[in-house]
mmCIF file of C-alpha atoms and ligand atoms in Angstrom:
data_model
loop_
_atom_site.group_PDB
_atom_site.id
_atom_site.type_symbol
_atom_site.label_atom_id
_atom_site.label_comp_id
_atom_site.label_asym_id
_atom_site.label_seq_id
_atom_site.Cartn_x
_atom_site.Cartn_y
_atom_site.Cartn_z
ATOM 1 C CA MET A 12 97.224 77.558 81.733
ATOM 2 C CA GLU A 13 96.990 73.743 81.505
ATOM 3 C CA LYS A 14 93.461 72.495 81.217
ATOM 4 C CA ILE A 15 92.477 75.500 79.451
ATOM 5 C CA ASP A 16 90.064 73.709 77.143
ATOM 6 C CA LEU A 17 88.302 72.174 79.869
ATOM 7 C CA LEU A 18 87.486 75.747 81.272
ATOM 8 C CA LYS A 19 86.645 76.965 77.813
ATOM 9 C CA LYS A 20 84.007 74.025 77.844
ATOM 10 C CA GLN A 21 82.767 75.227 81.192
ATOM 11 C CA LEU A 22 82.524 78.721 79.899
ATOM 12 C CA ALA A 23 80.582 77.631 76.793
ATOM 13 C CA ILE A 24 77.740 77.064 79.256
ATOM 14 C CA PRO A 25 76.043 80.040 81.207
ATOM 15 C CA GLN A 26 77.789 80.207 84.871
ATOM 16 C CA LYS A 27 77.426 81.960 88.007
ATOM 17 C CA ILE A 28 80.899 83.604 88.497
ATOM 18 C CA VAL A 29 82.246 85.673 91.302
ATOM 19 C CA LEU A 30 85.467 87.605 90.859
ATOM 20 C CA ILE A 31 87.690 88.606 93.775
ATOM 21 C CA PRO A 32 90.555 90.780 93.782
ATOM 22 C CA HIS A 33 93.015 90.891 96.917
ATOM 23 C CA ARG A 34 92.262 93.116 100.318
ATOM 24 C CA ASN A 35 93.128 96.903 99.765
ATOM 25 C CA PRO A 36 92.680 96.538 95.983
ATOM 26 C CA ASP A 37 95.050 98.510 93.389
ATOM 27 C CA GLY A 38 94.523 99.443 89.976
ATOM 28 C CA ASP A 39 95.686 95.972 88.765
ATOM 29 C CA ALA A 40 93.245 94.176 91.022
ATOM 30 C CA VAL A 41 90.314 96.326 90.364
ATOM 31 C CA GLY A 42 91.179 96.524 86.554
ATOM 32 C CA SER A 43 91.492 92.685 86.214
ATOM 33 C CA THR A 44 88.235 92.019 88.114
ATOM 34 C CA LEU A 45 86.423 94.727 86.343
ATOM 35 C CA ALA A 46 87.600 93.623 82.850
ATOM 36 C CA MET A 47 86.921 90.068 83.509
ATOM 37 C CA TYR A 48 83.323 91.213 84.731
ATOM 38 C CA HIS A 49 82.502 93.150 81.623
ATOM 39 C CA PHE A 50 84.015 90.417 79.317
ATOM 40 C CA LEU A 51 82.213 87.376 81.103
ATOM 41 C CA LYS A 52 78.886 89.277 81.230
ATOM 42 C CA SER A 53 78.878 89.877 77.637
ATOM 43 C CA GLN A 54 78.767 86.151 77.265
ATOM 44 C CA GLN A 55 75.571 85.551 79.336
ATOM 45 C CA HIS A 56 77.001 84.520 82.581
ATOM 46 C CA GLN A 57 75.886 85.893 85.969
ATOM 47 C CA VAL A 58 78.760 87.691 87.177
ATOM 48 C CA THR A 59 79.380 89.616 90.560
ATOM 49 C CA VAL A 60 82.784 91.227 91.827
ATOM 50 C CA VAL A 61 83.029 90.720 95.556
ATOM 51 C CA ALA A 62 86.136 92.892 96.819
ATOM 52 C CA PRO A 63 87.235 92.167 100.448
ATOM 53 C CA ASN A 64 86.953 95.984 101.080
ATOM 54 C CA LYS A 65 86.992 99.355 99.526
ATOM 55 C CA PHE A 66 89.166 100.493 96.920
ATOM 56 C CA PRO A 67 90.682 103.980 96.891
ATOM 57 C CA SER A 68 88.919 106.943 95.491
ATOM 58 C CA PHE A 69 90.960 107.532 92.442
ATOM 59 C CA LEU A 70 89.829 104.134 90.862
ATOM 60 C CA ALA A 71 85.947 104.939 91.641
ATOM 61 C CA TRP A 72 85.504 106.045 87.983
ATOM 62 C CA MET A 73 86.340 102.725 86.739
ATOM 63 C CA PRO A 74 83.394 101.311 84.548
ATOM 64 C CA GLY A 75 81.648 98.816 86.371
ATOM 65 C CA ALA A 76 82.938 99.819 89.924
ATOM 66 C CA GLU A 77 79.610 100.994 91.274
ATOM 67 C CA THR A 78 78.552 97.247 91.039
ATOM 68 C CA ILE A 79 80.993 95.761 93.222
ATOM 69 C CA CYS A 80 79.917 93.857 96.464
ATOM 70 C CA PHE A 81 82.029 94.373 99.378
ATOM 71 C CA PHE A 82 82.648 91.401 101.818
ATOM 72 C CA ASP A 83 83.420 93.270 104.851
ATOM 73 C CA SER A 84 80.207 95.759 104.649
ATOM 74 C CA GLU A 85 78.041 93.669 102.621
ATOM 75 C CA THR A 86 79.098 90.205 104.070
ATOM 76 C CA LYS A 87 75.541 88.626 103.830
ATOM 77 C CA LYS A 88 74.947 89.380 100.118
ATOM 78 C CA ALA A 89 79.047 88.556 99.523
ATOM 79 C CA LYS A 90 78.566 85.131 101.261
ATOM 80 C CA ARG A 91 75.389 84.291 99.363
ATOM 81 C CA LYS A 92 76.967 85.294 95.890
ATOM 82 C CA ILE A 93 80.153 83.130 96.689
ATOM 83 C CA THR A 94 78.226 80.220 97.838
ATOM 84 C CA GLU A 95 75.863 80.346 94.805
ATOM 85 C CA ALA A 96 78.908 80.648 92.366
ATOM 86 C CA THR A 97 79.951 77.774 90.246
ATOM 87 C CA LEU A 98 83.250 79.387 89.428
ATOM 88 C CA VAL A 99 85.164 81.791 91.489
ATOM 89 C CA PHE A 100 88.070 83.734 90.058
ATOM 90 C CA LEU A 101 91.088 84.911 92.098
ATOM 91 C CA LEU A 102 92.648 87.735 90.501
ATOM 92 C CA ASP A 103 96.095 89.324 91.276
ATOM 93 C CA PHE A 104 96.682 87.352 94.429
ATOM 94 C CA ASN A 105 98.323 84.163 94.971
ATOM 95 C CA ALA A 106 97.172 82.957 98.470
ATOM 96 C CA LEU A 107 93.671 83.123 100.078
ATOM 97 C CA HIS A 108 95.028 84.903 103.134
ATOM 98 C CA ARG A 109 95.452 88.051 100.842
ATOM 99 C CA THR A 110 91.606 88.697 101.122
ATOM 100 C CA GLY A 111 91.928 89.053 104.791
ATOM 101 C CA ASN A 112 90.936 86.832 107.966
ATOM 102 C CA ASP A 113 87.112 86.735 107.544
ATOM 103 C CA MET A 114 86.949 86.014 103.758
ATOM 104 C CA GLN A 115 89.715 83.679 103.963
ATOM 105 C CA PHE A 116 88.157 81.551 106.347
ATOM 106 C CA PHE A 117 84.739 81.689 104.246
ATOM 107 C CA LEU A 118 86.567 80.919 100.934
ATOM 108 C CA GLU A 119 88.396 77.940 102.382
ATOM 109 C CA LYS A 120 85.011 76.335 102.803
ATOM 110 C CA TYR A 121 83.971 77.217 99.265
ATOM 111 C CA LYS A 122 83.160 73.790 97.084
ATOM 112 C CA GLY A 123 83.142 75.205 93.559
ATOM 113 C CA THR A 124 85.934 75.512 90.913
ATOM 114 C CA PHE A 125 88.534 78.169 91.567
ATOM 115 C CA VAL A 126 90.465 80.040 88.709
ATOM 116 C CA MET A 127 93.516 81.841 89.627
ATOM 117 C CA ILE A 128 95.032 84.244 87.486
ATOM 118 C CA ASP A 129 98.014 86.107 88.994
ATOM 119 C CA HIS A 130 101.597 87.471 88.406
ATOM 120 C CA HIS A 131 103.054 86.956 92.200
ATOM 121 C CA GLN A 132 105.662 84.592 93.008
ATOM 122 C CA GLN A 133 104.899 81.297 94.708
ATOM 123 C CA PRO A 134 101.024 80.691 94.252
ATOM 124 C CA ASP A 135 99.557 78.512 96.671
ATOM 125 C CA ALA A 136 97.911 75.087 94.868
ATOM 126 C CA ILE A 137 94.434 75.912 95.428
ATOM 127 C CA ALA A 138 92.694 76.395 92.355
ATOM 128 C CA ALA A 139 91.526 73.872 89.818
ATOM 129 C CA PHE A 140 92.790 76.073 87.012
ATOM 130 C CA THR A 141 95.932 78.267 87.653
ATOM 131 C CA TYR A 142 97.487 80.546 85.199
ATOM 132 C CA SER A 143 100.469 81.904 87.091
ATOM 133 C CA ASP A 144 103.047 83.912 85.291
ATOM 134 C CA THR A 145 105.527 86.055 87.347
ATOM 135 C CA SER A 146 107.522 87.345 84.280
ATOM 136 C CA ILE A 147 104.412 89.413 83.175
ATOM 137 C CA CYS A 148 104.014 93.139 84.512
ATOM 138 C CA SER A 149 100.479 92.914 85.558
ATOM 139 C CA THR A 150 97.472 90.590 86.107
ATOM 140 C CA CYS A 151 95.591 92.773 83.631
ATOM 141 C CA GLN A 152 97.918 91.817 80.779
ATOM 142 C CA MET A 153 97.351 88.377 81.836
ATOM 143 C CA VAL A 154 93.653 88.787 81.455
ATOM 144 C CA TYR A 155 94.381 90.044 77.867
ATOM 145 C CA HIS A 156 96.284 86.828 77.189
ATOM 146 C CA PHE A 157 93.531 84.741 78.924
ATOM 147 C CA ILE A 158 91.114 86.209 76.459
ATOM 148 C CA GLU A 159 93.320 85.492 73.649
ATOM 149 C CA LYS A 160 93.609 82.074 74.604
ATOM 150 C CA LEU A 161 89.786 81.981 74.475
ATOM 151 C CA GLU A 162 89.974 83.327 71.048
ATOM 152 C CA LYS A 163 87.676 86.297 72.187
ATOM 153 C CA VAL A 164 90.018 89.239 71.709
ATOM 154 C CA ASN A 165 87.256 90.799 69.232
ATOM 155 C CA LEU A 166 85.089 91.074 72.215
ATOM 156 C CA ILE A 167 87.125 93.705 73.838
ATOM 157 C CA ASN A 168 85.158 96.708 73.932
ATOM 158 C CA LYS A 169 85.884 100.254 75.484
ATOM 159 C CA GLU A 170 84.920 99.220 78.996
ATOM 160 C CA ILE A 171 87.143 96.208 78.931
ATOM 161 C CA ALA A 172 90.078 98.132 77.274
ATOM 162 C CA THR A 173 89.767 100.818 79.808
ATOM 163 C CA CYS A 174 89.860 98.541 82.805
ATOM 164 C CA LEU A 175 92.949 96.578 81.244
ATOM 165 C CA TYR A 176 94.855 99.731 80.520
ATOM 166 C CA THR A 177 94.446 101.284 83.794
ATOM 167 C CA GLY A 178 95.734 97.912 85.620
ATOM 168 C CA ILE A 179 98.858 97.792 83.325
ATOM 169 C CA MET A 180 99.526 101.388 83.534
ATOM 170 C CA THR A 181 99.530 101.300 87.609
ATOM 171 C CA ASP A 182 101.285 98.249 87.906
ATOM 172 C CA THR A 183 104.133 99.189 85.471
ATOM 173 C CA GLY A 184 104.513 102.687 86.829
ATOM 174 C CA SER A 185 103.253 104.027 83.701
ATOM 175 C CA PHE A 186 105.117 101.802 81.377
ATOM 176 C CA ARG A 187 108.663 102.190 83.022
ATOM 177 C CA PHE A 188 109.295 99.258 85.295
ATOM 178 C CA PRO A 189 111.564 96.665 83.835
ATOM 179 C CA SER A 190 108.460 94.208 83.539
ATOM 180 C CA THR A 191 107.236 96.661 80.686
ATOM 181 C CA THR A 192 108.060 94.654 77.408
ATOM 182 C CA SER A 193 107.327 95.211 73.886
ATOM 183 C CA THR A 194 104.386 92.796 74.079
ATOM 184 C CA THR A 195 103.022 95.195 76.936
ATOM 185 C CA HIS A 196 103.299 98.091 74.526
ATOM 186 C CA ARG A 197 101.633 96.193 71.527
ATOM 187 C CA ILE A 198 98.582 95.219 74.061
ATOM 188 C CA ILE A 199 98.503 98.968 75.089
ATOM 189 C CA ALA A 200 98.377 99.985 71.370
ATOM 190 C CA ASP A 201 95.464 97.464 70.711
ATOM 191 C CA LEU A 202 93.568 98.692 73.863
ATOM 192 C CA ILE A 203 93.965 102.268 72.732
ATOM 193 C CA ASP A 204 92.511 101.295 69.206
ATOM 194 C CA LYS A 205 89.746 99.313 71.285
ATOM 195 C CA GLY A 206 88.619 102.571 72.963
ATOM 196 C CA ALA A 207 90.828 103.216 75.946
ATOM 197 C CA ASN A 208 91.167 106.976 76.412
ATOM 198 C CA ASN A 209 94.892 106.825 77.531
ATOM 199 C CA ALA A 210 95.171 110.741 78.604
ATOM 200 C CA ARG A 211 91.927 110.492 80.311
ATOM 201 C CA ILE A 212 92.761 107.485 82.294
ATOM 202 C CA HIS A 213 96.220 108.775 83.393
ATOM 203 C CA ASN A 214 94.494 112.067 84.728
ATOM 204 C CA ASN A 215 91.507 110.062 86.459
ATOM 205 C CA VAL A 216 94.012 108.089 88.341
ATOM 206 C CA TYR A 217 97.281 110.480 88.992
ATOM 207 C CA ASP A 218 95.750 114.029 88.600
ATOM 208 C CA THR A 219 93.128 113.724 91.227
ATOM 209 C CA ASN A 220 95.019 114.371 94.443
ATOM 210 C CA SER A 221 93.305 116.376 97.144
ATOM 211 C CA TYR A 222 95.160 119.543 99.012
ATOM 212 C CA SER A 223 95.485 117.254 102.173
ATOM 213 C CA SER A 224 96.974 114.108 100.394
ATOM 214 C CA LEU A 225 99.533 116.224 98.709
ATOM 215 C CA GLN A 226 100.399 117.770 102.244
ATOM 216 C CA LEU A 227 100.752 114.150 103.537
ATOM 217 C CA LEU A 228 103.176 113.678 100.846
ATOM 218 C CA GLY A 229 105.155 116.584 101.991
ATOM 219 C CA CYS A 230 105.314 115.093 105.400
ATOM 220 C CA ALA A 231 106.313 111.861 104.361
ATOM 221 C CA LEU A 232 109.146 113.424 102.194
ATOM 222 C CA GLN A 233 110.209 115.490 105.305
ATOM 223 C CA ASN A 234 110.521 112.136 107.363
ATOM 224 C CA MET A 235 112.510 110.352 104.769
ATOM 225 C CA LYS A 236 115.729 109.028 105.984
ATOM 226 C CA VAL A 237 118.729 107.940 103.964
ATOM 227 C CA VAL A 238 121.393 105.301 104.900
ATOM 228 C CA GLU A 239 124.023 105.671 102.291
ATOM 229 C CA SER A 240 126.073 102.792 103.010
ATOM 230 C CA PHE A 241 123.416 100.369 102.346
ATOM 231 C CA LYS A 242 122.056 102.412 99.266
ATOM 232 C CA THR A 243 118.665 102.339 101.252
ATOM 233 C CA ALA A 244 116.152 105.165 102.006
ATOM 234 C CA TYR A 245 112.936 104.720 104.107
ATOM 235 C CA ILE A 246 109.931 106.777 105.322
ATOM 236 C CA THR A 247 107.514 106.804 108.137
ATOM 237 C CA LEU A 248 104.073 107.757 108.604
ATOM 238 C CA SER A 249 102.654 107.652 112.207
ATOM 239 C CA ILE A 250 98.752 107.782 112.998
ATOM 240 C CA GLU A 251 99.123 111.281 114.442
ATOM 241 C CA GLU A 252 100.548 112.244 111.000
ATOM 242 C CA LEU A 253 97.911 110.453 108.873
ATOM 243 C CA GLU A 254 95.241 112.011 111.167
ATOM 244 C CA ARG A 255 96.710 115.510 110.893
ATOM 245 C CA TYR A 256 96.541 115.349 107.145
ATOM 246 C CA LYS A 257 93.102 113.840 106.869
ATOM 247 C CA TYR A 258 94.505 110.225 105.507
ATOM 248 C CA LYS A 259 91.854 108.682 103.302
ATOM 249 C CA LYS A 260 92.661 105.192 101.716
ATOM 250 C CA GLY A 261 94.993 105.366 98.638
ATOM 251 C CA ASP A 262 96.756 108.759 100.047
ATOM 252 C CA THR A 263 99.901 106.827 100.650
ATOM 253 C CA GLU A 264 99.797 104.868 97.565
ATOM 254 C CA GLY A 265 103.059 105.367 95.597
ATOM 255 C CA ILE A 266 105.089 107.428 98.212
ATOM 256 C CA VAL A 267 107.578 105.010 98.749
ATOM 257 C CA ASN A 268 108.800 105.686 95.224
ATOM 258 C CA TYR A 269 109.757 108.695 95.824
ATOM 259 C CA ALA A 270 112.459 107.234 98.259
ATOM 260 C CA LEU A 271 113.512 104.937 95.246
ATOM 261 C CA SER A 272 113.829 108.023 93.057
ATOM 262 C CA LEU A 273 116.905 109.249 94.892
ATOM 263 C CA LYS A 274 120.054 108.991 92.954
ATOM 264 C CA GLY A 275 122.120 105.948 94.122
ATOM 265 C CA ILE A 276 119.259 104.323 96.182
ATOM 266 C CA ILE A 277 118.240 100.829 95.484
ATOM 267 C CA PHE A 278 116.234 99.870 98.187
ATOM 268 C CA ALA A 279 113.161 101.986 99.661
ATOM 269 C CA ALA A 280 110.831 101.348 102.243
ATOM 270 C CA ILE A 281 107.777 103.015 103.919
ATOM 271 C CA PHE A 282 106.344 102.196 107.238
ATOM 272 C CA ILE A 283 102.752 103.093 107.860
ATOM 273 C CA GLU A 284 101.074 102.966 111.215
ATOM 274 C CA ASP A 285 97.663 101.162 110.732
ATOM 275 C CA ALA A 286 95.166 101.989 113.519
ATOM 276 C CA ASP A 287 92.449 99.555 112.225
ATOM 277 C CA GLN A 288 94.529 96.326 112.114
ATOM 278 C CA LYS A 289 96.895 97.441 114.822
ATOM 279 C CA ILE A 290 99.845 96.845 112.680
ATOM 280 C CA ILE A 291 102.568 98.444 110.920
ATOM 281 C CA LYS A 292 102.230 98.146 107.145
ATOM 282 C CA LEU A 293 105.332 97.806 105.219
ATOM 283 C CA SER A 294 105.808 98.613 101.213
ATOM 284 C CA LEU A 295 109.075 97.595 99.789
ATOM 285 C CA ARG A 296 110.606 98.570 96.609
ATOM 286 C CA SER A 297 114.087 97.598 94.981
ATOM 287 C CA LYS A 298 115.898 98.245 91.803
ATOM 288 C CA GLY A 299 118.034 95.352 90.236
ATOM 289 C CA THR A 300 118.316 91.841 91.828
ATOM 290 C CA PHE A 301 117.843 92.592 95.593
ATOM 291 C CA SER A 302 114.662 90.641 96.096
ATOM 292 C CA VAL A 303 112.210 92.539 98.419
ATOM 293 C CA ASN A 304 109.901 89.658 98.151
ATOM 294 C CA GLU A 305 112.539 87.337 99.740
ATOM 295 C CA PHE A 306 113.048 90.039 102.399
ATOM 296 C CA ALA A 307 109.544 90.718 103.180
ATOM 297 C CA ARG A 308 108.948 86.854 103.336
ATOM 298 C CA ALA A 309 112.005 86.251 105.660
ATOM 299 C CA HIS A 310 111.314 89.064 107.980
ATOM 300 C CA PHE A 311 107.834 90.950 107.749
ATOM 301 C CA GLU A 312 104.996 88.216 107.012
ATOM 302 C CA GLY A 313 104.764 89.300 103.538
ATOM 303 C CA GLY A 314 105.834 88.870 99.950
ATOM 304 C CA GLY A 315 105.033 90.153 96.543
ATOM 305 C CA HIS A 316 107.655 90.476 93.550
ATOM 306 C CA THR A 317 111.361 91.010 93.284
ATOM 307 C CA ASN A 318 111.178 94.800 93.034
ATOM 308 C CA ALA A 319 107.835 95.444 94.616
ATOM 309 C CA ALA A 320 106.741 93.703 97.885
ATOM 310 C CA GLY A 321 104.900 94.298 101.244
ATOM 311 C CA GLY A 322 104.729 92.983 104.676
ATOM 312 C CA LYS A 323 103.658 94.008 108.274
ATOM 313 C CA SER A 324 104.961 94.103 111.772
ATOM 314 C CA GLN A 325 103.081 93.897 115.290
ATOM 315 C CA LEU A 326 105.635 95.928 116.896
ATOM 316 C CA SER A 327 105.725 99.680 117.444
ATOM 317 C CA LEU A 328 106.816 102.013 114.704
ATOM 318 C CA ALA A 329 110.070 102.929 116.231
ATOM 319 C CA LYS A 330 110.905 99.230 117.189
ATOM 320 C CA THR A 331 109.851 98.195 113.718
ATOM 321 C CA VAL A 332 112.208 100.716 111.863
ATOM 322 C CA GLU A 333 114.975 99.662 114.385
ATOM 323 C CA ASN A 334 114.591 95.846 113.608
ATOM 324 C CA PHE A 335 114.774 97.010 109.726
ATOM 325 C CA LEU A 336 117.962 98.851 110.254
ATOM 326 C CA ASN A 337 119.510 96.123 112.215
ATOM 327 C CA LEU A 338 118.666 93.551 109.275
ATOM 328 C CA LEU A 339 120.445 95.739 106.694
ATOM 329 C CA PRO A 340 124.105 94.618 107.636
ATOM 330 C CA GLN A 341 123.399 90.960 106.740
ATOM 331 C CA TYR A 342 122.371 92.178 103.090
ATOM 332 C CA LYS A 343 125.061 94.509 102.668
ATOM 333 C CA GLN A 344 126.776 92.687 99.686
ATOM 334 C CA GLN A 345 123.607 92.077 97.932
ATOM 335 C CA LEU A 346 122.381 95.738 98.295
ATOM 336 C CA LEU A 347 125.550 96.945 96.952
ATOM 337 C CA LEU A 348 125.749 94.666 94.074
ATOM 338 C CA SER A 349 122.056 94.663 93.234
ATOM 339 C CA TYR A 350 122.224 97.575 90.470
ATOM 340 C CA GLU A 351 125.076 99.238 88.898
ATOM 341 C CA ILE A 352 124.435 103.007 88.819
HETATM 342 P P1 5GP B 406 102.336 97.402 97.897
HETATM 343 O O1 5GP B 406 103.478 97.752 98.614
HETATM 344 O O2 5GP B 406 102.051 98.159 96.944
HETATM 345 O O3 5GP B 406 101.144 97.399 98.868
HETATM 346 O O4 5GP B 406 102.514 96.113 97.399
HETATM 347 C C1 5GP B 406 103.413 95.722 96.709
HETATM 348 C C2 5GP B 406 103.342 94.568 95.963
HETATM 349 O O5 5GP B 406 103.468 93.400 97.092
HETATM 350 C C3 5GP B 406 102.008 94.152 95.383
HETATM 351 O O6 5GP B 406 102.169 93.076 94.519
HETATM 352 C C4 5GP B 406 101.177 93.511 96.598
HETATM 353 O O7 5GP B 406 100.118 92.696 96.168
HETATM 354 C C5 5GP B 406 102.268 92.698 97.251
HETATM 355 N N1 5GP B 406 102.033 92.681 98.872
HETATM 356 C C6 5GP B 406 101.968 93.770 99.630
HETATM 357 N N2 5GP B 406 101.507 93.479 100.949
HETATM 358 C C7 5GP B 406 101.786 91.979 100.994
HETATM 359 C C8 5GP B 406 101.642 91.279 102.076
HETATM 360 O O8 5GP B 406 101.459 91.725 103.225
HETATM 361 N N3 5GP B 406 101.694 89.889 101.701
HETATM 362 C C9 5GP B 406 102.028 89.545 100.320
HETATM 363 N N4 5GP B 406 102.217 88.158 100.179
HETATM 364 N N5 5GP B 406 102.174 90.306 99.360
HETATM 365 C C10 5GP B 406 102.084 91.648 99.451
HETATM 366 MN MN1 MN B 407 99.300 93.063 90.048
#
């Protein structure tokens, strides 16, 4: 990050700090904000995490999660904290609209200093301090590097190590995506040395399914369709199906990866009907060079990374799927050449 020395100077004096993850925060967003929360608090700053909305229950065990203020349900307190803050950290997202409409409009009026730490492509130039690196697997790994740059790695305690381990684990698919490097593994080793209980963290995140969430997974797998000629597979979940299996936030996380696990498939999509926002939410995954970030940006008002992105559609579930299928022929060459299997 340029200007790190300026920020270092500012952080040498106690500040009022607000830490913000993106809407519908995942393990990396919650992990990076809570790790920064513990780190900055240990240095006499006043710190609050303000999340746009609730996180899934498989992250509720994380140290500090109980202190998070939610913009959608505690709006008055959240607005006061942001207004009073001298520094606002934006973690794991690249544009203010990723916090949702209401919070975006409020943040656009913020007069203090923004700090952005993020690994998504094409970050908006909105922060006085931007640390952006799209080659790094997770924002949590970037927070570790940020603490390194401040020469404070010795302050990483069990709480911070646990939060950072969780975000690196979830964003790398448990250390298996190509973004996982030897540096990632060295950092992970250090986090275990500093107190992260690796086996327990995996259990807390991945082995706390409810009966109905596994039934929902079964329904999704039944709905899966394969378009072999484009090395593509996709899944749909309608409101009726989500209600039948008592859908709760987080239950659909990771389902799209089952479609990508089919032999020979390099492009996977899941279409989920969202009753609250009245949209179809898309999650896209790919293997190799085919960029789902570009695909989501071009056709579904979204974005993300080369191999993992999201987007949305205002049309019906059936119409959205139809449009998706109609787009595939123009990408045929890219899809067939993306990954040598
Ligand atoms: P997921 O499919 O797990 O929701 O998201 C995959 C990746 O794409 C994440 O890094 C997430 O932040 C990003 N992403 C998901 N939905 C959107 C979206 O609507 N817009 C943008 N710009 N990025 C998204
Ligand atoms: Mn991330």
